[in-house]
Amino acid sequence: MTGFDGELFAGRTVVVTGAGRGIGAAVAAAFLACGARVVAHAGRTLEHAETDLMARVPAETRDRLVLLTQDLGAPDGGKALADKVLAEVGVIDVLVNNAGTMGGRIRAGEETAADYDHVLDLNIRSVVDLTGRLLPALRAGTTPAIVNTVSISARSGGSAGSALYSGTKAFVSAWTKTLAKELAPDGIRVNAVSPGTIMTDFHRRYSSDEKLAATAASLPLKRLGLAEDCAPAYLFLAADPLSAYITGQILEVNGGQLMP
Ligand SMILES: NC(=O)c1ccc[n+]([C@@H]2O[C@H](COP(=O)([O-])OP(=O)(O)OC[C@H]3O[C@@H](n4cnc5c(N)ncnc54)[C@H](OP(=O)(O)O)[C@@H]3O)[C@@H](O)[C@H]2O)c1
């Protein structure tokens, strides 16, 4: 259950990447609950969608859900996913670029060519390529919007070993603003959500329990975030009735961890 229902996105087509688990799953489920047809890129496989995403999606809304898979860490991943999306839908109203990862804690001086390729292809190249290929379908949409997932680390620098990752998220933050200016004449708004420390598989992979407990204790709201804490920010930035005059902005969702 998402805590949402209604018709805010009834009749609208929403594409969400990285929707098989974590933040993307909560976002896809929230758009479904608000009446959208959702084309969900589940990840590299359907493995996590079958548990995380599908557990959030009531049976009666599943006929509005299309699941796709694609490795976005491959150099042509974004273009390949775009082709799969366009085989399903010709018009897109909302694109959520959410798939991404840190690719491991990589210390300064220890970066390999494979690290660059993986982190930059996934977090930058696939996002730019997918968006570029979907622009004609977005231009045909109704009050279209793009919402990107960046990270608190784009502003804070993140913690040790996250430099490549944090840099990619800073890129997407800047690109969000450039795109907002470039696409405004087309009527497309472009914004980003910047999560803080959200308890998903992401931090189960990259952060120790001790580090997470210390982070939670340091936050003004005294708890780590949940994927469900992030989803409303995506709905807000995608919904013309709620945010028609907002573009080129980065919305921080972090329990007060950073107050820029
Ligand atoms: N959790 C946080 O605290 C946090 C904070 C700031 C920003 N973020 C950002 O939020 C977004 C979602 O993260 P999350 O916390 O929900 O993490 P998650 O639970 O690990 O989910 C990541 C999603 O991205 C997909 N993905 C990763 N590598 C991929 C690849 N090579 N090809 C295709 N899909 C791939 C995953 O698919 P697979 O199942 O195939 O891996 C999954 O669907 C990411 O962009 C992340 O950088 C998270």
PDB file of C-alpha atoms and ligand atoms in Angstrom:
ATOM      1  CA  MET A   1       0.000   0.000   0.000  1.00  0.00           C
ATOM      2  CA  THR A   2       1.254   3.487  -0.774  1.00  0.00           C
ATOM      3  CA  GLY A   3      -1.008   5.763   1.261  1.00  0.00           C
ATOM      4  CA  PHE A   4      -2.031   7.435  -2.003  1.00  0.00           C
ATOM      5  CA  ASP A   5      -5.102   7.104  -4.099  1.00  0.00           C
ATOM      6  CA  GLY A   6      -6.940   9.289  -6.513  1.00  0.00           C
ATOM      7  CA  GLU A   7      -6.955  10.513 -10.054  1.00  0.00           C
ATOM      8  CA  LEU A   8      -4.059  12.988 -10.083  1.00  0.00           C
ATOM      9  CA  PHE A   9      -2.346  11.068 -12.903  1.00  0.00           C
ATOM     10  CA  ALA A  10      -5.368   9.315 -14.427  1.00  0.00           C
ATOM     11  CA  GLY A  11      -4.856   8.879 -18.165  1.00  0.00           C
ATOM     12  CA  ARG A  12      -1.161   9.814 -17.897  1.00  0.00           C
ATOM     13  CA  THR A  13       1.773   7.634 -18.899  1.00  0.00           C
ATOM     14  CA  VAL A  14       4.719   7.596 -16.500  1.00  0.00           C
ATOM     15  CA  VAL A  15       8.111   5.961 -17.112  1.00  0.00           C
ATOM     16  CA  VAL A  16      10.198   5.130 -14.015  1.00  0.00           C
ATOM     17  CA  THR A  17      13.688   3.609 -14.132  1.00  0.00           C
ATOM     18  CA  GLY A  18      15.150   1.493 -11.349  1.00  0.00           C
ATOM     19  CA  ALA A  19      11.625   0.673 -10.194  1.00  0.00           C
ATOM     20  CA  GLY A  20      12.080  -2.953  -9.193  1.00  0.00           C
ATOM     21  CA  ARG A  21      13.088  -2.082  -5.644  1.00  0.00           C
ATOM     22  CA  GLY A  22      13.869   0.752  -3.266  1.00  0.00           C
ATOM     23  CA  ILE A  23      12.971   4.342  -4.051  1.00  0.00           C
ATOM     24  CA  GLY A  24      11.932   3.588  -7.638  1.00  0.00           C
ATOM     25  CA  ALA A  25       9.502   0.884  -6.488  1.00  0.00           C
ATOM     26  CA  ALA A  26       7.830   3.276  -4.055  1.00  0.00           C
ATOM     27  CA  VAL A  27       7.645   5.947  -6.781  1.00  0.00           C
ATOM     28  CA  ALA A  28       6.159   3.583  -9.379  1.00  0.00           C
ATOM     29  CA  ALA A  29       3.599   2.303  -6.845  1.00  0.00           C
ATOM     30  CA  ALA A  30       2.628   5.857  -5.884  1.00  0.00           C
ATOM     31  CA  PHE A  31       2.026   6.882  -9.526  1.00  0.00           C
ATOM     32  CA  LEU A  32      -0.058   3.714 -10.042  1.00  0.00           C
ATOM     33  CA  ALA A  33      -2.094   4.552  -6.948  1.00  0.00           C
ATOM     34  CA  CYS A  34      -2.746   7.995  -8.430  1.00  0.00           C
ATOM     35  CA  GLY A  35      -4.208   6.511 -11.609  1.00  0.00           C
ATOM     36  CA  ALA A  36      -1.217   6.538 -13.994  1.00  0.00           C
ATOM     37  CA  ARG A  37      -0.226   3.927 -16.509  1.00  0.00           C
ATOM     38  CA  VAL A  38       3.348   3.081 -15.459  1.00  0.00           C
ATOM     39  CA  VAL A  39       6.115   1.715 -17.652  1.00  0.00           C
ATOM     40  CA  ALA A  40       8.531   0.491 -15.006  1.00  0.00           C
ATOM     41  CA  HIS A  41      12.131  -0.344 -15.805  1.00  0.00           C
ATOM     42  CA  ALA A  42      12.617  -2.967 -13.094  1.00  0.00           C
ATOM     43  CA  GLY A  43      16.409  -3.074 -13.272  1.00  0.00           C
ATOM     44  CA  ARG A  44      18.716  -5.593 -14.878  1.00  0.00           C
ATOM     45  CA  THR A  45      16.302  -8.451 -14.179  1.00  0.00           C
ATOM     46  CA  LEU A  46      12.788  -8.936 -12.793  1.00  0.00           C
ATOM     47  CA  GLU A  47      14.170 -10.574  -9.643  1.00  0.00           C
ATOM     48  CA  HIS A  48      13.567  -7.669  -7.253  1.00  0.00           C
ATOM     49  CA  ALA A  49      10.363  -6.457  -8.908  1.00  0.00           C
ATOM     50  CA  GLU A  50       8.719  -9.761  -8.109  1.00  0.00           C
ATOM     51  CA  THR A  51       9.195  -9.099  -4.397  1.00  0.00           C
ATOM     52  CA  ASP A  52       9.664  -5.379  -3.656  1.00  0.00           C
ATOM     53  CA  LEU A  53       7.658  -3.634  -6.403  1.00  0.00           C
ATOM     54  CA  MET A  54       4.850  -6.167  -6.724  1.00  0.00           C
ATOM     55  CA  ALA A  55       4.355  -6.222  -2.930  1.00  0.00           C
ATOM     56  CA  ARG A  56       3.506  -2.506  -3.178  1.00  0.00           C
ATOM     57  CA  VAL A  57       1.113  -2.807  -6.120  1.00  0.00           C
ATOM     58  CA  PRO A  58      -2.500  -3.865  -5.471  1.00  0.00           C
ATOM     59  CA  ALA A  59      -3.808  -6.513  -7.874  1.00  0.00           C
ATOM     60  CA  GLU A  60      -6.464  -4.173  -9.273  1.00  0.00           C
ATOM     61  CA  THR A  61      -3.848  -1.727 -10.613  1.00  0.00           C
ATOM     62  CA  ARG A  62      -1.522  -4.280 -12.250  1.00  0.00           C
ATOM     63  CA  ASP A  63      -3.191  -3.944 -15.630  1.00  0.00           C
ATOM     64  CA  ARG A  64      -1.749  -0.395 -15.764  1.00  0.00           C
ATOM     65  CA  LEU A  65       1.807  -1.623 -15.123  1.00  0.00           C
ATOM     66  CA  VAL A  66       4.327  -2.662 -17.794  1.00  0.00           C
ATOM     67  CA  LEU A  67       7.643  -4.138 -16.641  1.00  0.00           C
ATOM     68  CA  LEU A  68      10.848  -3.859 -18.669  1.00  0.00           C
ATOM     69  CA  THR A  69      14.441  -4.883 -17.969  1.00  0.00           C
ATOM     70  CA  GLN A  70      17.710  -3.438 -19.239  1.00  0.00           C
ATOM     71  CA  ASP A  71      21.290  -3.216 -18.014  1.00  0.00           C
ATOM     72  CA  LEU A  72      21.868   0.541 -17.919  1.00  0.00           C
ATOM     73  CA  GLY A  73      25.516   0.095 -16.982  1.00  0.00           C
ATOM     74  CA  ALA A  74      26.290  -0.875 -20.575  1.00  0.00           C
ATOM     75  CA  PRO A  75      27.389   1.984 -22.888  1.00  0.00           C
ATOM     76  CA  ASP A  76      24.262   1.668 -25.063  1.00  0.00           C
ATOM     77  CA  GLY A  77      21.925   0.838 -22.151  1.00  0.00           C
ATOM     78  CA  GLY A  78      19.955   4.090 -22.187  1.00  0.00           C
ATOM     79  CA  LYS A  79      19.320   3.936 -25.925  1.00  0.00           C
ATOM     80  CA  ALA A  80      18.330   0.267 -25.717  1.00  0.00           C
ATOM     81  CA  LEU A  81      15.852   0.972 -22.909  1.00  0.00           C
ATOM     82  CA  ALA A  82      14.397   3.894 -24.870  1.00  0.00           C
ATOM     83  CA  ASP A  83      13.697   1.559 -27.778  1.00  0.00           C
ATOM     84  CA  LYS A  84      11.905  -0.858 -25.429  1.00  0.00           C
ATOM     85  CA  VAL A  85       9.845   1.956 -23.883  1.00  0.00           C
ATOM     86  CA  LEU A  86       8.879   3.323 -27.300  1.00  0.00           C
ATOM     87  CA  ALA A  87       7.774  -0.144 -28.367  1.00  0.00           C
ATOM     88  CA  GLU A  88       5.196   0.097 -25.538  1.00  0.00           C
ATOM     89  CA  VAL A  89       4.091   3.749 -25.642  1.00  0.00           C
ATOM     90  CA  GLY A  90       4.209   6.621 -28.134  1.00  0.00           C
ATOM     91  CA  VAL A  91       3.411   9.438 -25.716  1.00  0.00           C
ATOM     92  CA  ILE A  92       5.013  10.004 -22.311  1.00  0.00           C
ATOM     93  CA  ASP A  93       3.771  12.505 -19.729  1.00  0.00           C
ATOM     94  CA  VAL A  94       6.318  11.891 -16.956  1.00  0.00           C
ATOM     95  CA  LEU A  95       9.843  10.469 -17.021  1.00  0.00           C
ATOM     96  CA  VAL A  96      11.508   9.576 -13.709  1.00  0.00           C
ATOM     97  CA  ASN A  97      15.240   8.886 -14.128  1.00  0.00           C
ATOM     98  CA  ASN A  98      15.959   6.984 -10.931  1.00  0.00           C
ATOM     99  CA  ALA A  99      18.153   3.933 -11.645  1.00  0.00           C
ATOM    100  CA  GLY A 100      21.625   4.329 -10.215  1.00  0.00           C
ATOM    101  CA  THR A 101      24.164   3.046  -7.765  1.00  0.00           C
ATOM    102  CA  MET A 102      27.504   3.811  -6.141  1.00  0.00           C
ATOM    103  CA  GLY A 103      29.306   0.797  -7.559  1.00  0.00           C
ATOM    104  CA  GLY A 104      31.279   0.281  -4.360  1.00  0.00           C
ATOM    105  CA  ARG A 105      33.380   2.481  -2.090  1.00  0.00           C
ATOM    106  CA  ILE A 106      36.354   3.460  -4.268  1.00  0.00           C
ATOM    107  CA  ARG A 107      39.238   5.170  -2.490  1.00  0.00           C
ATOM    108  CA  ALA A 108      41.117   8.066  -4.083  1.00  0.00           C
ATOM    109  CA  GLY A 109      43.904   6.803  -6.317  1.00  0.00           C
ATOM    110  CA  GLU A 110      42.327   3.364  -6.651  1.00  0.00           C
ATOM    111  CA  GLU A 111      39.815   4.128  -9.402  1.00  0.00           C
ATOM    112  CA  THR A 112      39.986   1.681 -12.307  1.00  0.00           C
ATOM    113  CA  ALA A 113      38.796   2.096 -15.872  1.00  0.00           C
ATOM    114  CA  ALA A 114      36.052  -0.394 -15.071  1.00  0.00           C
ATOM    115  CA  ASP A 115      34.912   1.782 -12.120  1.00  0.00           C
ATOM    116  CA  TYR A 116      34.647   4.836 -14.371  1.00  0.00           C
ATOM    117  CA  ASP A 117      32.794   2.923 -17.057  1.00  0.00           C
ATOM    118  CA  HIS A 118      30.311   1.372 -14.652  1.00  0.00           C
ATOM    119  CA  VAL A 119      29.492   4.395 -12.499  1.00  0.00           C
ATOM    120  CA  LEU A 120      29.518   7.007 -15.269  1.00  0.00           C
ATOM    121  CA  ASP A 121      27.693   4.874 -17.861  1.00  0.00           C
ATOM    122  CA  LEU A 122      24.925   4.039 -15.376  1.00  0.00           C
ATOM    123  CA  ASN A 123      24.509   7.331 -13.518  1.00  0.00           C
ATOM    124  CA  ILE A 124      25.231   9.757 -16.386  1.00  0.00           C
ATOM    125  CA  ARG A 125      25.334   8.304 -19.884  1.00  0.00           C
ATOM    126  CA  SER A 126      22.218   6.143 -19.580  1.00  0.00           C
ATOM    127  CA  VAL A 127      20.233   9.039 -18.091  1.00  0.00           C
ATOM    128  CA  VAL A 128      21.238  11.480 -20.829  1.00  0.00           C
ATOM    129  CA  ASP A 129      20.739   8.928 -23.628  1.00  0.00           C
ATOM    130  CA  LEU A 130      17.375   7.642 -22.385  1.00  0.00           C
ATOM    131  CA  THR A 131      16.042  11.157 -21.903  1.00  0.00           C
ATOM    132  CA  GLY A 132      17.278  12.309 -25.304  1.00  0.00           C
ATOM    133  CA  ARG A 133      15.616   9.436 -27.116  1.00  0.00           C
ATOM    134  CA  LEU A 134      12.337   9.910 -25.222  1.00  0.00           C
ATOM    135  CA  LEU A 135      12.104  13.667 -25.840  1.00  0.00           C
ATOM    136  CA  PRO A 136       9.800  13.422 -28.887  1.00  0.00           C
ATOM    137  CA  ALA A 137       7.378  11.266 -26.852  1.00  0.00           C
ATOM    138  CA  LEU A 138       7.593  13.720 -23.945  1.00  0.00           C
ATOM    139  CA  ARG A 139       6.966  16.689 -26.245  1.00  0.00           C
ATOM    140  CA  ALA A 140       3.739  14.927 -27.279  1.00  0.00           C
ATOM    141  CA  GLY A 141       2.711  14.538 -23.613  1.00  0.00           C
ATOM    142  CA  THR A 142       0.277  16.593 -21.565  1.00  0.00           C
ATOM    143  CA  THR A 143       2.010  19.075 -19.224  1.00  0.00           C
ATOM    144  CA  PRO A 144       5.095  16.849 -19.401  1.00  0.00           C
ATOM    145  CA  ALA A 145       7.673  16.639 -16.651  1.00  0.00           C
ATOM    146  CA  ILE A 146      11.017  14.977 -16.007  1.00  0.00           C
ATOM    147  CA  VAL A 147      12.061  14.170 -12.433  1.00  0.00           C
ATOM    148  CA  ASN A 148      15.629  12.972 -11.862  1.00  0.00           C
ATOM    149  CA  THR A 149      17.026  11.255  -8.768  1.00  0.00           C
ATOM    150  CA  VAL A 150      20.196  12.908  -7.560  1.00  0.00           C
ATOM    151  CA  SER A 151      21.661  12.656  -4.035  1.00  0.00           C
ATOM    152  CA  ILE A 152      22.539  14.673  -0.975  1.00  0.00           C
ATOM    153  CA  SER A 153      26.134  13.737  -1.883  1.00  0.00           C
ATOM    154  CA  ALA A 154      25.945  16.008  -4.953  1.00  0.00           C
ATOM    155  CA  ARG A 155      26.105  18.938  -2.507  1.00  0.00           C
ATOM    156  CA  SER A 156      27.808  17.414   0.528  1.00  0.00           C
ATOM    157  CA  GLY A 157      30.420  15.343  -1.319  1.00  0.00           C
ATOM    158  CA  GLY A 158      29.113  12.195   0.360  1.00  0.00           C
ATOM    159  CA  SER A 159      31.336  10.070   2.565  1.00  0.00           C
ATOM    160  CA  ALA A 160      34.756   8.534   1.900  1.00  0.00           C
ATOM    161  CA  GLY A 161      34.954   6.400  -1.198  1.00  0.00           C
ATOM    162  CA  SER A 162      31.944   7.968  -2.915  1.00  0.00           C
ATOM    163  CA  ALA A 163      33.731  10.572  -5.058  1.00  0.00           C
ATOM    164  CA  LEU A 164      32.880   9.105  -8.474  1.00  0.00           C
ATOM    165  CA  TYR A 165      29.286   8.501  -7.400  1.00  0.00           C
ATOM    166  CA  SER A 166      28.867  11.942  -5.818  1.00  0.00           C
ATOM    167  CA  GLY A 167      30.365  13.538  -8.929  1.00  0.00           C
ATOM    168  CA  THR A 168      27.868  11.769 -11.168  1.00  0.00           C
ATOM    169  CA  LYS A 169      24.998  13.022  -9.036  1.00  0.00           C
ATOM    170  CA  ALA A 170      26.422  16.567  -9.167  1.00  0.00           C
ATOM    171  CA  PHE A 171      26.479  16.197 -12.950  1.00  0.00           C
ATOM    172  CA  VAL A 172      22.817  15.185 -13.011  1.00  0.00           C
ATOM    173  CA  SER A 173      21.939  18.123 -10.728  1.00  0.00           C
ATOM    174  CA  ALA A 174      23.593  20.599 -13.106  1.00  0.00           C
ATOM    175  CA  TRP A 175      22.149  18.820 -16.156  1.00  0.00           C
ATOM    176  CA  THR A 176      18.677  19.063 -14.581  1.00  0.00           C
ATOM    177  CA  LYS A 177      19.009  22.845 -14.550  1.00  0.00           C
ATOM    178  CA  THR A 178      20.396  23.092 -18.085  1.00  0.00           C
ATOM    179  CA  LEU A 179      17.623  20.860 -19.368  1.00  0.00           C
ATOM    180  CA  ALA A 180      14.994  22.888 -17.497  1.00  0.00           C
ATOM    181  CA  LYS A 181      16.069  25.983 -19.447  1.00  0.00           C
ATOM    182  CA  GLU A 182      16.405  24.147 -22.751  1.00  0.00           C
ATOM    183  CA  LEU A 183      13.057  22.360 -22.557  1.00  0.00           C
ATOM    184  CA  ALA A 184      10.946  25.144 -21.052  1.00  0.00           C
ATOM    185  CA  PRO A 185       9.949  26.392 -24.543  1.00  0.00           C
ATOM    186  CA  ASP A 186       8.586  22.878 -25.198  1.00  0.00           C
ATOM    187  CA  GLY A 187       6.494  23.052 -22.032  1.00  0.00           C
ATOM    188  CA  ILE A 188       8.563  20.350 -20.311  1.00  0.00           C
ATOM    189  CA  ARG A 189       9.467  20.994 -16.677  1.00  0.00           C
ATOM    190  CA  VAL A 190      12.640  19.352 -15.331  1.00  0.00           C
ATOM    191  CA  ASN A 191      13.385  18.947 -11.621  1.00  0.00           C
ATOM    192  CA  ALA A 192      15.170  16.507  -9.325  1.00  0.00           C
ATOM    193  CA  VAL A 193      14.649  14.820  -5.983  1.00  0.00           C
ATOM    194  CA  SER A 194      17.749  14.600  -3.788  1.00  0.00           C
ATOM    195  CA  PRO A 195      17.406  11.827  -1.183  1.00  0.00           C
ATOM    196  CA  GLY A 196      19.469  11.863   2.007  1.00  0.00           C
ATOM    197  CA  THR A 197      20.102   8.514   3.748  1.00  0.00           C
ATOM    198  CA  ILE A 198      17.240   6.255   2.724  1.00  0.00           C
ATOM    199  CA  MET A 199      17.028   2.663   3.989  1.00  0.00           C
ATOM    200  CA  THR A 200      17.074   0.621   0.824  1.00  0.00           C
ATOM    201  CA  ASP A 201      19.379  -2.097  -0.500  1.00  0.00           C
ATOM    202  CA  PHE A 202      21.673   0.769  -1.534  1.00  0.00           C
ATOM    203  CA  HIS A 203      22.807   1.423   2.057  1.00  0.00           C
ATOM    204  CA  ARG A 204      22.532  -2.242   3.035  1.00  0.00           C
ATOM    205  CA  ARG A 205      25.315  -2.701   0.444  1.00  0.00           C
ATOM    206  CA  TYR A 206      27.491   0.335   1.103  1.00  0.00           C
ATOM    207  CA  SER A 207      27.115   1.355   4.782  1.00  0.00           C
ATOM    208  CA  SER A 208      27.647  -0.484   8.066  1.00  0.00           C
ATOM    209  CA  ASP A 209      24.919  -0.711  10.732  1.00  0.00           C
ATOM    210  CA  GLU A 210      27.097   1.435  13.013  1.00  0.00           C
ATOM    211  CA  LYS A 211      27.467   4.173  10.389  1.00  0.00           C
ATOM    212  CA  LEU A 212      23.717   4.168   9.716  1.00  0.00           C
ATOM    213  CA  ALA A 213      22.860   4.326  13.426  1.00  0.00           C
ATOM    214  CA  ALA A 214      25.243   7.252  13.886  1.00  0.00           C
ATOM    215  CA  THR A 215      23.695   9.039  10.898  1.00  0.00           C
ATOM    216  CA  ALA A 216      20.167   8.511  12.242  1.00  0.00           C
ATOM    217  CA  ALA A 217      21.157   9.877  15.664  1.00  0.00           C
ATOM    218  CA  SER A 218      22.674  12.983  14.051  1.00  0.00           C
ATOM    219  CA  LEU A 219      19.595  13.935  12.039  1.00  0.00           C
ATOM    220  CA  PRO A 220      17.127  16.580  13.235  1.00  0.00           C
ATOM    221  CA  LEU A 221      14.287  14.102  12.581  1.00  0.00           C
ATOM    222  CA  LYS A 222      16.251  11.324  14.379  1.00  0.00           C
ATOM    223  CA  ARG A 223      15.558   8.571  11.849  1.00  0.00           C
ATOM    224  CA  LEU A 224      16.729   7.392   8.464  1.00  0.00           C
ATOM    225  CA  GLY A 225      14.422   7.891   5.508  1.00  0.00           C
ATOM    226  CA  LEU A 226      12.233   5.311   3.820  1.00  0.00           C
ATOM    227  CA  ALA A 227      11.512   4.954   0.121  1.00  0.00           C
ATOM    228  CA  GLU A 228       7.946   6.025   0.972  1.00  0.00           C
ATOM    229  CA  ASP A 229       9.308   9.298   2.383  1.00  0.00           C
ATOM    230  CA  CYS A 230      10.684  10.092  -1.081  1.00  0.00           C
ATOM    231  CA  ALA A 231       7.764   9.138  -3.332  1.00  0.00           C
ATOM    232  CA  PRO A 232       5.539  12.185  -2.575  1.00  0.00           C
ATOM    233  CA  ALA A 233       8.309  14.536  -3.750  1.00  0.00           C
ATOM    234  CA  TYR A 234       8.256  12.869  -7.192  1.00  0.00           C
ATOM    235  CA  LEU A 235       4.466  13.128  -7.404  1.00  0.00           C
ATOM    236  CA  PHE A 236       4.628  16.790  -6.449  1.00  0.00           C
ATOM    237  CA  LEU A 237       7.296  17.704  -9.016  1.00  0.00           C
ATOM    238  CA  ALA A 238       5.546  15.711 -11.756  1.00  0.00           C
ATOM    239  CA  ALA A 239       2.034  17.072 -11.138  1.00  0.00           C
ATOM    240  CA  ASP A 240       1.220  20.217 -13.072  1.00  0.00           C
ATOM    241  CA  PRO A 241      -1.636  21.181 -10.690  1.00  0.00           C
ATOM    242  CA  LEU A 242       0.846  21.126  -7.785  1.00  0.00           C
ATOM    243  CA  SER A 243       4.084  22.474  -9.267  1.00  0.00           C
ATOM    244  CA  ALA A 244       3.380  24.196 -12.603  1.00  0.00           C
ATOM    245  CA  TYR A 245       5.668  27.135 -11.747  1.00  0.00           C
ATOM    246  CA  ILE A 246       8.588  25.006 -10.518  1.00  0.00           C
ATOM    247  CA  THR A 247      11.393  23.985 -12.873  1.00  0.00           C
ATOM    248  CA  GLY A 248      15.157  23.528 -12.583  1.00  0.00           C
ATOM    249  CA  GLN A 249      14.919  22.820  -8.848  1.00  0.00           C
ATOM    250  CA  ILE A 250      16.474  20.177  -6.613  1.00  0.00           C
ATOM    251  CA  LEU A 251      14.145  19.076  -3.815  1.00  0.00           C
ATOM    252  CA  GLU A 252      16.087  17.767  -0.791  1.00  0.00           C
ATOM    253  CA  VAL A 253      14.400  14.881   1.093  1.00  0.00           C
ATOM    254  CA  ASN A 254      16.759  14.157   3.971  1.00  0.00           C
ATOM    255  CA  GLY A 255      15.215  14.550   7.443  1.00  0.00           C
ATOM    256  CA  GLY A 256      17.134  17.800   7.875  1.00  0.00           C
ATOM    257  CA  GLN A 257      20.561  16.229   7.221  1.00  0.00           C
ATOM    258  CA  LEU A 258      21.491  19.092   4.903  1.00  0.00           C
ATOM    259  CA  MET A 259      19.824  22.493   4.807  1.00  0.00           C
ATOM    260  CA  PRO A 260      21.394  24.168   1.774  1.00  0.00           C
TER     261      PRO A 260
HETATM  262  N1  LIG B   1      19.218   5.028  -0.722  1.00  0.00           N
HETATM  263  C1  LIG B   1      19.766   6.215  -0.550  1.00  0.00           C
HETATM  264  O1  LIG B   1      20.103   6.613   0.591  1.00  0.00           O
HETATM  265  C2  LIG B   1      19.989   7.129  -1.714  1.00  0.00           C
HETATM  266  C3  LIG B   1      20.441   8.439  -1.427  1.00  0.00           C
HETATM  267  C4  LIG B   1      20.635   9.317  -2.479  1.00  0.00           C
HETATM  268  C5  LIG B   1      20.370   8.935  -3.767  1.00  0.00           C
HETATM  269  N2  LIG B   1      19.939   7.657  -4.024  1.00  0.00           N
HETATM  270  C6  LIG B   1      19.660   7.312  -5.409  1.00  0.00           C
HETATM  271  O2  LIG B   1      18.351   6.816  -5.512  1.00  0.00           O
HETATM  272  C7  LIG B   1      18.263   5.945  -6.641  1.00  0.00           C
HETATM  273  C8  LIG B   1      17.597   4.661  -6.211  1.00  0.00           C
HETATM  274  O3  LIG B   1      18.415   4.061  -5.219  1.00  0.00           O
HETATM  275  P1  LIG B   1      17.841   3.059  -4.122  1.00  0.00           P
HETATM  276  O4  LIG B   1      18.273   3.549  -2.805  1.00  0.00           O
HETATM  277  O5  LIG B   1      16.400   2.793  -4.356  1.00  0.00           O
HETATM  278  O6  LIG B   1      18.757   1.777  -4.453  1.00  0.00           O
HETATM  279  P2  LIG B   1      18.393   0.266  -4.815  1.00  0.00           P
HETATM  280  O7  LIG B   1      17.358  -0.252  -3.877  1.00  0.00           O
HETATM  281  O8  LIG B   1      19.696  -0.413  -4.895  1.00  0.00           O
HETATM  282  O9  LIG B   1      17.711   0.366  -6.277  1.00  0.00           O
HETATM  283  C9  LIG B   1      18.482   0.791  -7.380  1.00  0.00           C
HETATM  284  C10 LIG B   1      17.711   0.575  -8.643  1.00  0.00           C
HETATM  285  O10 LIG B   1      18.566   0.940  -9.754  1.00  0.00           O
HETATM  286  C11 LIG B   1      18.721  -0.193 -10.590  1.00  0.00           C
HETATM  287  N3  LIG B   1      20.050  -0.370 -11.153  1.00  0.00           N
HETATM  288  C12 LIG B   1      21.244  -0.375 -10.509  1.00  0.00           C
HETATM  289  N4  LIG B   1      22.230  -0.690 -11.354  1.00  0.00           N
HETATM  290  C13 LIG B   1      21.639  -0.911 -12.576  1.00  0.00           C
HETATM  291  C14 LIG B   1      22.119  -1.270 -13.859  1.00  0.00           C
HETATM  292  N5  LIG B   1      23.422  -1.488 -14.100  1.00  0.00           N
HETATM  293  N6  LIG B   1      21.224  -1.387 -14.866  1.00  0.00           N
HETATM  294  C15 LIG B   1      19.923  -1.181 -14.647  1.00  0.00           C
HETATM  295  N7  LIG B   1      19.398  -0.843 -13.465  1.00  0.00           N
HETATM  296  C16 LIG B   1      20.248  -0.705 -12.437  1.00  0.00           C
HETATM  297  C17 LIG B   1      18.488  -1.374  -9.689  1.00  0.00           C
HETATM  298  O11 LIG B   1      18.221  -2.529 -10.474  1.00  0.00           O
HETATM  299  P3  LIG B   1      18.828  -3.973 -10.043  1.00  0.00           P
HETATM  300  O12 LIG B   1      17.783  -4.584  -9.160  1.00  0.00           O
HETATM  301  O13 LIG B   1      19.027  -4.700 -11.347  1.00  0.00           O
HETATM  302  O14 LIG B   1      20.109  -3.731  -9.315  1.00  0.00           O
HETATM  303  C18 LIG B   1      17.338  -0.882  -8.851  1.00  0.00           C
HETATM  304  O15 LIG B   1      16.125  -1.011  -9.524  1.00  0.00           O
HETATM  305  C19 LIG B   1      19.687   5.779  -7.176  1.00  0.00           C
HETATM  306  O16 LIG B   1      19.886   6.650  -8.273  1.00  0.00           O
HETATM  307  C20 LIG B   1      20.554   6.221  -5.994  1.00  0.00           C
HETATM  308  O17 LIG B   1      21.795   6.705  -6.413  1.00  0.00           O
HETATM  309  C21 LIG B   1      19.733   6.761  -3.016  1.00  0.00           C
END
